[in-house]
Tab-separated table of C-alpha atoms in Angstrom:
chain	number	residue	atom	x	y	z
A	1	UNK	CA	-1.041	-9.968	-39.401
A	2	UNK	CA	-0.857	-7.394	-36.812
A	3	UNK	CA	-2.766	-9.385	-34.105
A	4	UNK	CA	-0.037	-12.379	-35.043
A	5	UNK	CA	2.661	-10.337	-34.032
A	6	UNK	CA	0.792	-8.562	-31.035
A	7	UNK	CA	0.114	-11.857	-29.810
A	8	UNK	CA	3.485	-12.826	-30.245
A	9	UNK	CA	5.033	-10.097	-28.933
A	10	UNK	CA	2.335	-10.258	-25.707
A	11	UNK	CA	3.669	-14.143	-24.896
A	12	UNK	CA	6.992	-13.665	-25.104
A	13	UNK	CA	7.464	-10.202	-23.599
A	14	UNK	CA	4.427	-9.089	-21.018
A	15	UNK	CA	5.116	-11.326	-18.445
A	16	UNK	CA	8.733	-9.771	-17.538
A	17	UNK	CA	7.586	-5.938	-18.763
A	18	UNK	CA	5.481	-7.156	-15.466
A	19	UNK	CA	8.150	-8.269	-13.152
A	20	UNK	CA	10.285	-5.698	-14.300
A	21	UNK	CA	7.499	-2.705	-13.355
A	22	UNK	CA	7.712	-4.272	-10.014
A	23	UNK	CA	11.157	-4.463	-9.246
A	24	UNK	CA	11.116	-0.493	-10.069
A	25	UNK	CA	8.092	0.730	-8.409
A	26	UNK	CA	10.229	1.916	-5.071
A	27	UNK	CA	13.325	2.965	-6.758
A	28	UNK	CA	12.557	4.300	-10.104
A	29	UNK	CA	8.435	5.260	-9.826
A	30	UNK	CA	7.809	6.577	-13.648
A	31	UNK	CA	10.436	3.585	-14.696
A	32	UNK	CA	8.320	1.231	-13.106
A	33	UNK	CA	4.627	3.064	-14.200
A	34	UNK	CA	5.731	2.808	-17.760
A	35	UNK	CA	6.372	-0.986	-17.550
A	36	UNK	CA	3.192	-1.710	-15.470
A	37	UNK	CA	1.080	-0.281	-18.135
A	38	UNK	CA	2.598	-1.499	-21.139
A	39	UNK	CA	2.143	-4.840	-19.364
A	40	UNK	CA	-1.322	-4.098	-18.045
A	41	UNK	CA	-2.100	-2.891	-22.005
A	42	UNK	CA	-1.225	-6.197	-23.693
A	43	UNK	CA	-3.368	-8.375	-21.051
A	44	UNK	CA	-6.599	-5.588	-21.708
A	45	UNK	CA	-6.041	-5.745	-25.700
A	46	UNK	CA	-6.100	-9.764	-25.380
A	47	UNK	CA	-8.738	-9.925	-23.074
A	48	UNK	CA	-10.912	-6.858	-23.274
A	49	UNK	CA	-14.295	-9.118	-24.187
A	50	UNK	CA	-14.178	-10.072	-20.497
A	51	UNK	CA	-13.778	-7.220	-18.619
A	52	UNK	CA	-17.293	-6.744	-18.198
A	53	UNK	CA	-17.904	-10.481	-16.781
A	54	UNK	CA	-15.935	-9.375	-13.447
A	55	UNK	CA	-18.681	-8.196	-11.193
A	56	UNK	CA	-16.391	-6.496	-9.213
A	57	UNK	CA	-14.809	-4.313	-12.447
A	58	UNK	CA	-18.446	-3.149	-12.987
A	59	UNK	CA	-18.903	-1.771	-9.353
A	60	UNK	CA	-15.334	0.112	-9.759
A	61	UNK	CA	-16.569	1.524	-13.114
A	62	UNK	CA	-19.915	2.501	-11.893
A	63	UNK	CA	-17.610	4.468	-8.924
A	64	UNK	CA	-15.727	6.118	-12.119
A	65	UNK	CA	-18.369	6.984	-13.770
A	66	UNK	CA	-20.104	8.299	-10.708
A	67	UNK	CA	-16.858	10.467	-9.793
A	68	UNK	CA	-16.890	12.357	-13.072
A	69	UNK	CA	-20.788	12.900	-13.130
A	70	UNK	CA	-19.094	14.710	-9.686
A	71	UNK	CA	-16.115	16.295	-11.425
A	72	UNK	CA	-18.946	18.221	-13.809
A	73	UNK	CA	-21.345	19.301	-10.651
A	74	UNK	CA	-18.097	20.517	-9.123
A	75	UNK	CA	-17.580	22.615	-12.087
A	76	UNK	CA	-20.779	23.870	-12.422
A	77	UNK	CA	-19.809	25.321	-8.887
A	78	UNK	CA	-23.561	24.698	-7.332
A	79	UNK	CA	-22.348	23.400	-3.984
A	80	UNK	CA	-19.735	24.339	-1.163
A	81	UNK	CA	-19.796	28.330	-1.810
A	82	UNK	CA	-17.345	28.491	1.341
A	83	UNK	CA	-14.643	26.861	-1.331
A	84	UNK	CA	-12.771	30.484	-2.102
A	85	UNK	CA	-9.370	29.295	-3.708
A	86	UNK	CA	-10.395	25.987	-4.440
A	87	UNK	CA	-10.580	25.034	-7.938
A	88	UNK	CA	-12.708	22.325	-9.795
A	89	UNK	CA	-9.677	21.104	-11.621
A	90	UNK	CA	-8.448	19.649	-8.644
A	91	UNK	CA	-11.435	17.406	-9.227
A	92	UNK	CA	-10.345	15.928	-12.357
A	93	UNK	CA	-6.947	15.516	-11.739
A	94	UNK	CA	-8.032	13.767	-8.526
A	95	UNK	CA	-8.966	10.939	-11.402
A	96	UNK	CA	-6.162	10.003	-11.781
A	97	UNK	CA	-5.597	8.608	-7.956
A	98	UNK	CA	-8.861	6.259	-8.562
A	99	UNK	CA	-10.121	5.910	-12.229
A	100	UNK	CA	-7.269	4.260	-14.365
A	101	UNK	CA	-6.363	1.918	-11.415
A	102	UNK	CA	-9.730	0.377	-11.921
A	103	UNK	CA	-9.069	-0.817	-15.652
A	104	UNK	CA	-5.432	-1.349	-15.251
A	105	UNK	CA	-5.611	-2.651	-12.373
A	106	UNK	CA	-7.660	-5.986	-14.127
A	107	UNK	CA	-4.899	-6.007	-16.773
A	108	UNK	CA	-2.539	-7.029	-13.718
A	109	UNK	CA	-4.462	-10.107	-12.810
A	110	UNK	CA	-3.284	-12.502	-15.772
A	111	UNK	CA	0.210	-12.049	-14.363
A	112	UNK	CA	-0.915	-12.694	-10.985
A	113	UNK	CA	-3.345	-15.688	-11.855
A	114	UNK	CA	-1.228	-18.872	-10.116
A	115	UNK	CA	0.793	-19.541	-7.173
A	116	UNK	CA	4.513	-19.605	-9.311
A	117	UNK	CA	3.425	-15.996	-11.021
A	118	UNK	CA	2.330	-14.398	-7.215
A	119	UNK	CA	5.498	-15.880	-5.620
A	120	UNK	CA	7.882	-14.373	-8.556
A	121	UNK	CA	5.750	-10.494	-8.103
A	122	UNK	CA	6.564	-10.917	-4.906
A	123	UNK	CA	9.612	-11.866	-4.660
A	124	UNK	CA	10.624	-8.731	-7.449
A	125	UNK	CA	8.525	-6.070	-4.702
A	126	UNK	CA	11.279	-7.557	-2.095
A	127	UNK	CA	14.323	-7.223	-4.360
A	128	UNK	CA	13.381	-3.832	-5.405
A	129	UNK	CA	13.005	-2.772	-1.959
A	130	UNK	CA	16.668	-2.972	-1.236
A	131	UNK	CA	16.936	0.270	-1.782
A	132	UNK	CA	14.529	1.659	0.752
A	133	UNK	CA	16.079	-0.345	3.448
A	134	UNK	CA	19.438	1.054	2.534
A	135	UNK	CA	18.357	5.025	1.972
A	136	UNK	CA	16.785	4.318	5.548
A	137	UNK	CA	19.798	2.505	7.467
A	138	UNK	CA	22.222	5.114	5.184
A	139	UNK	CA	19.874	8.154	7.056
A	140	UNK	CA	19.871	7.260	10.609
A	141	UNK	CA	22.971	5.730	11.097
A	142	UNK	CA	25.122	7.168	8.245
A	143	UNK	CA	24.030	11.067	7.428
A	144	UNK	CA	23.393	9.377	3.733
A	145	UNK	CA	21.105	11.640	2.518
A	146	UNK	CA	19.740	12.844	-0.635
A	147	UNK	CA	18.424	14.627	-2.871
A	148	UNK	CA	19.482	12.498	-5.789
A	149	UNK	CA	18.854	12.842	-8.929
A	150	UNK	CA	19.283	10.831	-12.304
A	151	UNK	CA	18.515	10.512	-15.736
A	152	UNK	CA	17.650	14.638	-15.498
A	153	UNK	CA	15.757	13.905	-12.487
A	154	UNK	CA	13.424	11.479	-13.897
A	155	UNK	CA	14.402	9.474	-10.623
A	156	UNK	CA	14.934	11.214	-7.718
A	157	UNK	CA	15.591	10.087	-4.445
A	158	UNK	CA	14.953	12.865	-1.526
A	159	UNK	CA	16.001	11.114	1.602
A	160	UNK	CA	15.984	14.377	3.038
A	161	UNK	CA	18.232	15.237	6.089
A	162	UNK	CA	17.184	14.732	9.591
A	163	UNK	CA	16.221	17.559	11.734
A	164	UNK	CA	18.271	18.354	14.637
A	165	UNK	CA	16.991	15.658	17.037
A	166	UNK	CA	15.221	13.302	14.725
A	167	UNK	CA	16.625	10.215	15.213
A	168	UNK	CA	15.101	7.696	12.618
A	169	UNK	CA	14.852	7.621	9.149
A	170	UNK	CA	12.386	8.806	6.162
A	171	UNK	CA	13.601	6.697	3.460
A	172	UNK	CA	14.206	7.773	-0.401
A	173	UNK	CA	10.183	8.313	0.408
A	174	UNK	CA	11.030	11.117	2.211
A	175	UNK	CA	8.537	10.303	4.548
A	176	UNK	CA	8.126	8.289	7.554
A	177	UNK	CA	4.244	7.038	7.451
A	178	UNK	CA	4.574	5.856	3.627
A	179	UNK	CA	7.882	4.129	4.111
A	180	UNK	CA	6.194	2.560	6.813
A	181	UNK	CA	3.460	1.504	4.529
A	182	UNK	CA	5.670	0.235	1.965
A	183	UNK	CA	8.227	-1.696	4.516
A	184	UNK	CA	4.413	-3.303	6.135
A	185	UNK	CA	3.592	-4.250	2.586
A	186	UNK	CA	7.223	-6.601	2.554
A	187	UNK	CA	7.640	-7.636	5.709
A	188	UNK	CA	5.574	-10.387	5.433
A	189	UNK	CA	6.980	-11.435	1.676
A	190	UNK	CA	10.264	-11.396	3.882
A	191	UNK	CA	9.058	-13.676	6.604
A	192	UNK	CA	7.776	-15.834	3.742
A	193	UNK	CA	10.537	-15.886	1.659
A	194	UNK	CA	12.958	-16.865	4.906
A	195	UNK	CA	10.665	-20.364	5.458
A	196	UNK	CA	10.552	-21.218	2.066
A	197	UNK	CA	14.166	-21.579	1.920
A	198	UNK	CA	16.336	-24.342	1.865
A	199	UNK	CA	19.644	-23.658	1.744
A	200	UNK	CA	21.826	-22.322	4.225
A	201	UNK	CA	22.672	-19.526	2.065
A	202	UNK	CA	19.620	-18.220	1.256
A	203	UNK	CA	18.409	-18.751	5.063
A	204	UNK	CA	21.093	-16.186	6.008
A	205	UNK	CA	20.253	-13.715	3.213
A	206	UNK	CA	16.365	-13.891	4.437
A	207	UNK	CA	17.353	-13.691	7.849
A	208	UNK	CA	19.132	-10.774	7.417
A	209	UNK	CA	16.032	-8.597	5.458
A	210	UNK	CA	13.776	-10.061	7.700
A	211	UNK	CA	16.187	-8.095	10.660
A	212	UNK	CA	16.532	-4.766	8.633
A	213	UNK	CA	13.088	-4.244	7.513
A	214	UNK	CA	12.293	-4.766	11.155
A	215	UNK	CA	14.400	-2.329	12.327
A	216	UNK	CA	13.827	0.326	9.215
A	217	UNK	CA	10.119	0.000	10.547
A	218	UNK	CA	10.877	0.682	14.028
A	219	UNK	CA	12.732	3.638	12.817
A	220	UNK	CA	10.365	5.539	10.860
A	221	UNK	CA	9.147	6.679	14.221
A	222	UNK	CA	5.403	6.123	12.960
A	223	UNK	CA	3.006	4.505	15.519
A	224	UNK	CA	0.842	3.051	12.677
A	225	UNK	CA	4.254	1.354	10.973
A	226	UNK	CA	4.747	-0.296	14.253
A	227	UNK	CA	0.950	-1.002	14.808
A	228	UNK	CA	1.679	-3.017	11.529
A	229	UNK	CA	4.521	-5.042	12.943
A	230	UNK	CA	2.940	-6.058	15.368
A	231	UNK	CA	-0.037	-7.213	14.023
A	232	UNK	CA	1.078	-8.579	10.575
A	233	UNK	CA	3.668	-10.813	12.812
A	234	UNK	CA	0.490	-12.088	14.722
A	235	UNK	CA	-1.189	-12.713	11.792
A	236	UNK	CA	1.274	-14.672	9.541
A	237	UNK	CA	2.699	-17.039	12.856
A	238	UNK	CA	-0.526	-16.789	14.664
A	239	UNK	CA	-1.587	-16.853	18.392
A	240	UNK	CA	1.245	-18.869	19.039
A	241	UNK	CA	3.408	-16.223	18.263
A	242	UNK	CA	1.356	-13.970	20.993
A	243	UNK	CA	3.606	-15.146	23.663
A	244	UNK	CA	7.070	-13.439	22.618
A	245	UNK	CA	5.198	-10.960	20.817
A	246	UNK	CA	3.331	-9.435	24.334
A	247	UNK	CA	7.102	-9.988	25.521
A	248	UNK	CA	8.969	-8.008	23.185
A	249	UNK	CA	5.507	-5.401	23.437
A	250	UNK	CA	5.833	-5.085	27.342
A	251	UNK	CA	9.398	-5.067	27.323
A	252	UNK	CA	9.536	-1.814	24.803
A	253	UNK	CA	6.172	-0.138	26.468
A	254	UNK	CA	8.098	-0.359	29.657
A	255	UNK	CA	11.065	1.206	28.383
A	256	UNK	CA	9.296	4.115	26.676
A	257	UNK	CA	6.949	5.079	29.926
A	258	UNK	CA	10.478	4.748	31.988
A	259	UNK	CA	11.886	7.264	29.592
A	260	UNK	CA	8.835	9.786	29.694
A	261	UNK	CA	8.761	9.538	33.450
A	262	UNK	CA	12.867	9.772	34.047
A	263	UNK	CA	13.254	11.962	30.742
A	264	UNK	CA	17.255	12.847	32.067
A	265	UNK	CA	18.213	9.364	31.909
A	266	UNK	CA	17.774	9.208	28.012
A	267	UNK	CA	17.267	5.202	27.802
A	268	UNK	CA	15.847	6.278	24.667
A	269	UNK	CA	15.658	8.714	21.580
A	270	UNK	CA	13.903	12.018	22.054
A	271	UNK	CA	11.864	11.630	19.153
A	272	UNK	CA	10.417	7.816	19.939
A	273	UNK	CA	9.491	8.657	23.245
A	274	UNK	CA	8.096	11.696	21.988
A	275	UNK	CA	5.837	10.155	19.715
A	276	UNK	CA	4.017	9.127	22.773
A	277	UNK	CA	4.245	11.737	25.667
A	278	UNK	CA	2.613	13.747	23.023
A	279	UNK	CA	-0.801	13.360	22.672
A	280	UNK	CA	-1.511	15.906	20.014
A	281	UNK	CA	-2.209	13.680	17.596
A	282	UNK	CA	-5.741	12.756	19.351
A	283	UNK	CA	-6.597	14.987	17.427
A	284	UNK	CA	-7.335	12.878	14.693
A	285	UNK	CA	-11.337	12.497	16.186
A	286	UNK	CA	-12.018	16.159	15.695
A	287	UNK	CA	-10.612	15.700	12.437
A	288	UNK	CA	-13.099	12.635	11.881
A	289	UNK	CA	-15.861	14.430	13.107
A	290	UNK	CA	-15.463	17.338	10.791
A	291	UNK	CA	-14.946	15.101	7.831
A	292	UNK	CA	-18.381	13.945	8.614
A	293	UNK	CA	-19.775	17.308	9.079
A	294	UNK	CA	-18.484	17.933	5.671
A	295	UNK	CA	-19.773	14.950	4.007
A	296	UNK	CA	-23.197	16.083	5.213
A	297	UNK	CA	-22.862	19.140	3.746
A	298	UNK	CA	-22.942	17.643	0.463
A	299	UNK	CA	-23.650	13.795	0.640
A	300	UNK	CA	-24.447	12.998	-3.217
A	301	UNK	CA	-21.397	14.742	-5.471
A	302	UNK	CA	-18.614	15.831	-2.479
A	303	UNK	CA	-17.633	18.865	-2.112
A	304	UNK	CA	-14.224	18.250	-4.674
A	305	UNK	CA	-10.951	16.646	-4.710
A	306	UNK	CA	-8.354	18.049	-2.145
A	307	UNK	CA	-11.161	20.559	-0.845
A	308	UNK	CA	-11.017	18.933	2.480
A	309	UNK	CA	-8.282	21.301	4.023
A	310	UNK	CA	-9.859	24.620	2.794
A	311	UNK	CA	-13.523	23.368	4.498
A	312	UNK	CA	-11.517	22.096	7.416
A	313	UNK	CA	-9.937	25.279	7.774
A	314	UNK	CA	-12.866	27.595	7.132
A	315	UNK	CA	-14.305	25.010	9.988
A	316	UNK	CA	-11.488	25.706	12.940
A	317	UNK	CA	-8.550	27.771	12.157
A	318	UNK	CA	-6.139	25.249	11.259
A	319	UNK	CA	-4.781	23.460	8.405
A	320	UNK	CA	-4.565	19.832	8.283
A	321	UNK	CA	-3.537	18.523	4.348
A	322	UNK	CA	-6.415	15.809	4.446
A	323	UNK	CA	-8.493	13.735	6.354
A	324	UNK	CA	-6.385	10.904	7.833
A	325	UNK	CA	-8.713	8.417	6.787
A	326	UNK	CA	-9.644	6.914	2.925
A	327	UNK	CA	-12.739	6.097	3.096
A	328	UNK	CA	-13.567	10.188	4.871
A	329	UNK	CA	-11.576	11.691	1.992
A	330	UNK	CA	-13.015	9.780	-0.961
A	331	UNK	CA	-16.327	10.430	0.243
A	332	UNK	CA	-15.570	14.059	0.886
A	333	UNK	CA	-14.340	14.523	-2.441
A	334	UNK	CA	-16.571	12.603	-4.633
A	335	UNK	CA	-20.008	11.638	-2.659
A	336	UNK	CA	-20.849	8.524	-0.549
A	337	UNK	CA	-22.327	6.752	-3.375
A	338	UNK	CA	-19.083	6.686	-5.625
A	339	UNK	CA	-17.367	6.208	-2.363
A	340	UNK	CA	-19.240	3.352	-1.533
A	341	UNK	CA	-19.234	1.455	-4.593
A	342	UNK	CA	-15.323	1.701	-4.437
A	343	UNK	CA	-14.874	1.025	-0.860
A	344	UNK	CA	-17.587	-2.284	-0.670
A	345	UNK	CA	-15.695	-4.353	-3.183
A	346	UNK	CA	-12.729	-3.596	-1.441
A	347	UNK	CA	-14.125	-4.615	1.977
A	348	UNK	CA	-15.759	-7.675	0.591
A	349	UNK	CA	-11.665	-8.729	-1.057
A	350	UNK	CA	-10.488	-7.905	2.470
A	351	UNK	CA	-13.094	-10.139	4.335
A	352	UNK	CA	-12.741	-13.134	1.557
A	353	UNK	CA	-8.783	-13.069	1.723
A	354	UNK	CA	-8.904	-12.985	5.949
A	355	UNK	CA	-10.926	-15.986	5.619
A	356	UNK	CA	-8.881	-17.349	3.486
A	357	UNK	CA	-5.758	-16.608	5.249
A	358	UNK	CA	-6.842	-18.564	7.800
A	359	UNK	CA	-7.289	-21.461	5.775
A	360	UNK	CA	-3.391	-21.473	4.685
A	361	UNK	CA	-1.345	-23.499	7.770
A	362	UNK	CA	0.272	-26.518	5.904
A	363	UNK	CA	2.000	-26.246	2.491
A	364	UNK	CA	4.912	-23.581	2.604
A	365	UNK	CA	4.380	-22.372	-1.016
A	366	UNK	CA	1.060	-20.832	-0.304
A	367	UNK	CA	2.458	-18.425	2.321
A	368	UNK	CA	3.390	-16.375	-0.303
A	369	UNK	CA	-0.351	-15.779	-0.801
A	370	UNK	CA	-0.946	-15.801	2.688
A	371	UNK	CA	1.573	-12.703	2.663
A	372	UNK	CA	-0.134	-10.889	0.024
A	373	UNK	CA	-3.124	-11.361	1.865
A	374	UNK	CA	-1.497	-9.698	5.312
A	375	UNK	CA	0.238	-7.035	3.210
A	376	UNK	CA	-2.857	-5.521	2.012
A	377	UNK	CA	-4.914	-6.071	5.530
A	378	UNK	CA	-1.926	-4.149	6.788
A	379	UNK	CA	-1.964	-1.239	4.150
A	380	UNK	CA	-5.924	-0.791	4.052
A	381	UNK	CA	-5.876	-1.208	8.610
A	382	UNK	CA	-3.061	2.488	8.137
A	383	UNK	CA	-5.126	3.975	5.490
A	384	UNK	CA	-8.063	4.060	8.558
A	385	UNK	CA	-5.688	6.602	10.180
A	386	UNK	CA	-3.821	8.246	7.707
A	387	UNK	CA	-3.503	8.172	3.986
A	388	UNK	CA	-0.357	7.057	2.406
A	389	UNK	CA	-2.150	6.353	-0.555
A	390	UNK	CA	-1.899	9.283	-2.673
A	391	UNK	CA	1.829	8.517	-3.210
A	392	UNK	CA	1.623	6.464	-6.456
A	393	UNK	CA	3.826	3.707	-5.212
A	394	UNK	CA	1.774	2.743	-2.868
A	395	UNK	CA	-1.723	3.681	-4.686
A	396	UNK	CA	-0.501	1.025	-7.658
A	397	UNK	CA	1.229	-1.509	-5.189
A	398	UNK	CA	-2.432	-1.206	-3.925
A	399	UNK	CA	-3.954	-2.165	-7.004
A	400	UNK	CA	-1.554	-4.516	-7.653
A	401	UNK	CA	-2.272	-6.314	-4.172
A	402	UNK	CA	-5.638	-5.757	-5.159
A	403	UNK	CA	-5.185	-8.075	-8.357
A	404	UNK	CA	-3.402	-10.334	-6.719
A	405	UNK	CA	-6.191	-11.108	-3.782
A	406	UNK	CA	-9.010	-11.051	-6.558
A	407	UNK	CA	-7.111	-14.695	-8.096
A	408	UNK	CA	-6.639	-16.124	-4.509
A	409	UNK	CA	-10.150	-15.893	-3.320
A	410	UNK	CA	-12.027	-15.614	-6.181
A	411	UNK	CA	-10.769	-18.053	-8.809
A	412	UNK	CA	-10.937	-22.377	-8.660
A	413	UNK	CA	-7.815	-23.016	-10.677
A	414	UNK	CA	-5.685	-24.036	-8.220
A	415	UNK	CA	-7.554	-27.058	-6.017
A	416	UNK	CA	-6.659	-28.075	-2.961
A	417	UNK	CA	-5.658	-31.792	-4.404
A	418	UNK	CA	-3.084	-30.164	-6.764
A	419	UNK	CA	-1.606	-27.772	-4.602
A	420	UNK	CA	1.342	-29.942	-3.611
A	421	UNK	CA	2.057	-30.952	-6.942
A	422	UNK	CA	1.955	-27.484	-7.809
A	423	UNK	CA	4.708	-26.702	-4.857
A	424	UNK	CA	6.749	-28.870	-6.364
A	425	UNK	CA	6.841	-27.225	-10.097
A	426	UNK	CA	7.739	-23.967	-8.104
């Protein structure tokens, strides 16, 4: 009797618990977590007999199980003596960054299994990102800032206010590399969503968030963000997009070294052309190169989760929070092999879904896929110089992304034959 009801209760709810966690995730983060899992719960109940048949789950739950055989050496306290305030709970609670998102991540996948249910999630992370581009335009242009708080600050919303001559935004993020991330992540689903329409209406309304996201990118003032523009509008039009793309490239280049060489005529904001005329940030190879020192140090178990700034300063002098680059930190904290058998199924999704990407030109339908696909190129191309990732909305859009890519490239339900009759259904 109680599976009847489950059951019941799985087909006629799960799907929209689902949609619903997705619209949130930006907005409203333990809203949307709580919706995710209850979704991602019903799908592992139903189909827990064939977890085990992914070959890909069983690499991510060797990596688990490898991380807390590391969690227990790191509180046995045999390696990295130069650790003085570091503790080994930091270890464990590093976990929870990595080890759920490999089991619910797979309970995401039956609501991401077809072309109709990946063009609905995707079209939900859009609408729910409304309010990021408003907290950003509200910031730079408007003083809107935060914090807010509701539902005794179960959702809060920093938006923090800019410093003196900051002009650009940080976003109810409150910070300008992981709104950058997230507005990467939908700028494609925007540019998708705009060529799929047909209505005048609608053409306007995706014109429109296709023009805002743009600009909330551009002023987030990260390098990466705009890295991501650039490439993720290359890679969704293609090389015949190269030609206004160099143009609007040279054009801004030109602009920013005519501003660092004639600073007094002020063509453009301090803090843009800042972001180039200072080279600090170079930096990031000693940082590399010390992350590697450190991983040598202790190869097999890490030296523990968020340990990387105490070793880096014992190192040099200076603090830096963490290693500007995923695959460096997870290795630091939990060994190269659990590293590695996270990091190679990843690569191997990546590599399938580019090849695959290129395969999408005709029907309009699958760019939604072919969106997905750039979104999370996009996201793991800024992790390789800074981590965004430890902010849970992007860690479970990750996952999510990662679900999603996992039915394009490795499932055969949806032929080539049938595609257009499946456009049509949508």
């Amino acid at each position: 009797m109680f599976k009847y009801y489950w059951n019941k209760l799985n087909i006629n709810y799960s799907e929209n618990i689902f949609y619903i966690g997705i619209f949130f995730i930006p907005s409203a983060f333990v809203v949307s977590v709580i919706f995710l899992l209850l979704a991602s719960i019903f799908k592992l109940v139903e189909d827990k007999k064939f977890f085990f048949k992914d070959k890909l789950n069983n690499l991510f739950l060797i990596s688990g199980l490898l991380m807390i055989i590391s969690c227990i050496v790191h509180s046995l306290k045999v390696y990295s003596p130069q650790l003085n305030t570091w503790s080994p709970y930091l270890s464990w609670v590093g976990l929870a960054n990595w080890v759920p998102f490999y089991i619910f991540s797979w309970g995401f996948e039956p609501y991401l299994s077809n072309l109709e249910r990946r063009k609905k999630s995707t079209l939900m992370l859009l609408a729910g990102s409304i309010p990021v581009i408003f907290s950003c335009i509200g910031q730079a242009f408007f003083n809107f800032h935060g914090p807010f708080t509701t539902f005794n600050r179960l959702i809060i919303w920093y938006s923090r206010p800019l410093d003196g001559d900051f002009f650009g935004a940080t976003g109810l993020f409150n910070n300008p590399n992981i709104t950058g991330a997230w507005l990467n992540i939908i700028w494609p689903v925007s540019l998708a969503f705009y060529i799929n329409q047909e209505s005048k209406l609608k053409k306007y309304i995706s014109y429109t968030l296709i023009i805002l996201i743009s600009l909330c990118i551009v002023l987030t003032n990260s390098r990466a963000a705009w890295a991501g523009l650039f490439i993720s509008s290359l890679m969704f039009f293609g090389f015949k997009s190269l030609k206004w793309l160099l143009l609007i490239f040279i054009s801004v280049f030109s602009l920013i070294i005519f501003s660092i060489s004639f600073s007094r005529f002020n063509i453009l904001p301090y803090e843009l052309v800042n972001k180039f005329s200072d080279f600090q940030y170079l930096d990031r190879l000693d940082i590399w190169n010390r992350a590697i020192q450190i991983i040598l140090q202790n190869p097999f178990f890490g030296n523990g989760g968020s340990s990387f700034s105490e070793l880096y300063q014992g190192l040099t002098g200076l603090y830096k929070n963490h290693s500007h680059n995923i695959a460096l930190e997870l290795m630091i904290n939990y060994g190269v092999p659990a590293a590695l058998f996270t990091l190679i199924p990843i690569l191997f999704l990546l590599l399938r879904s580019l090849q695959t990407a290129l395969e999408i030109k005709s029907l309009k339908i699958l760019l939604f896929d072919k969106s997905l696909i750039i979104g999370f190129f996009i996201i793991v191309l800024m992790h390789m110089a800074d981590i965004q990732y430890f902010d849970g909305r992007i860690s479970i859009t990750f996952w999510i992304l990662i679900a999603a890519i996992k039915n394009i490239v490795l499932t055969n339900d949806q032929k080539l034959v049938d595609l257009e009759n499946d456009s049509k259904k949508i």
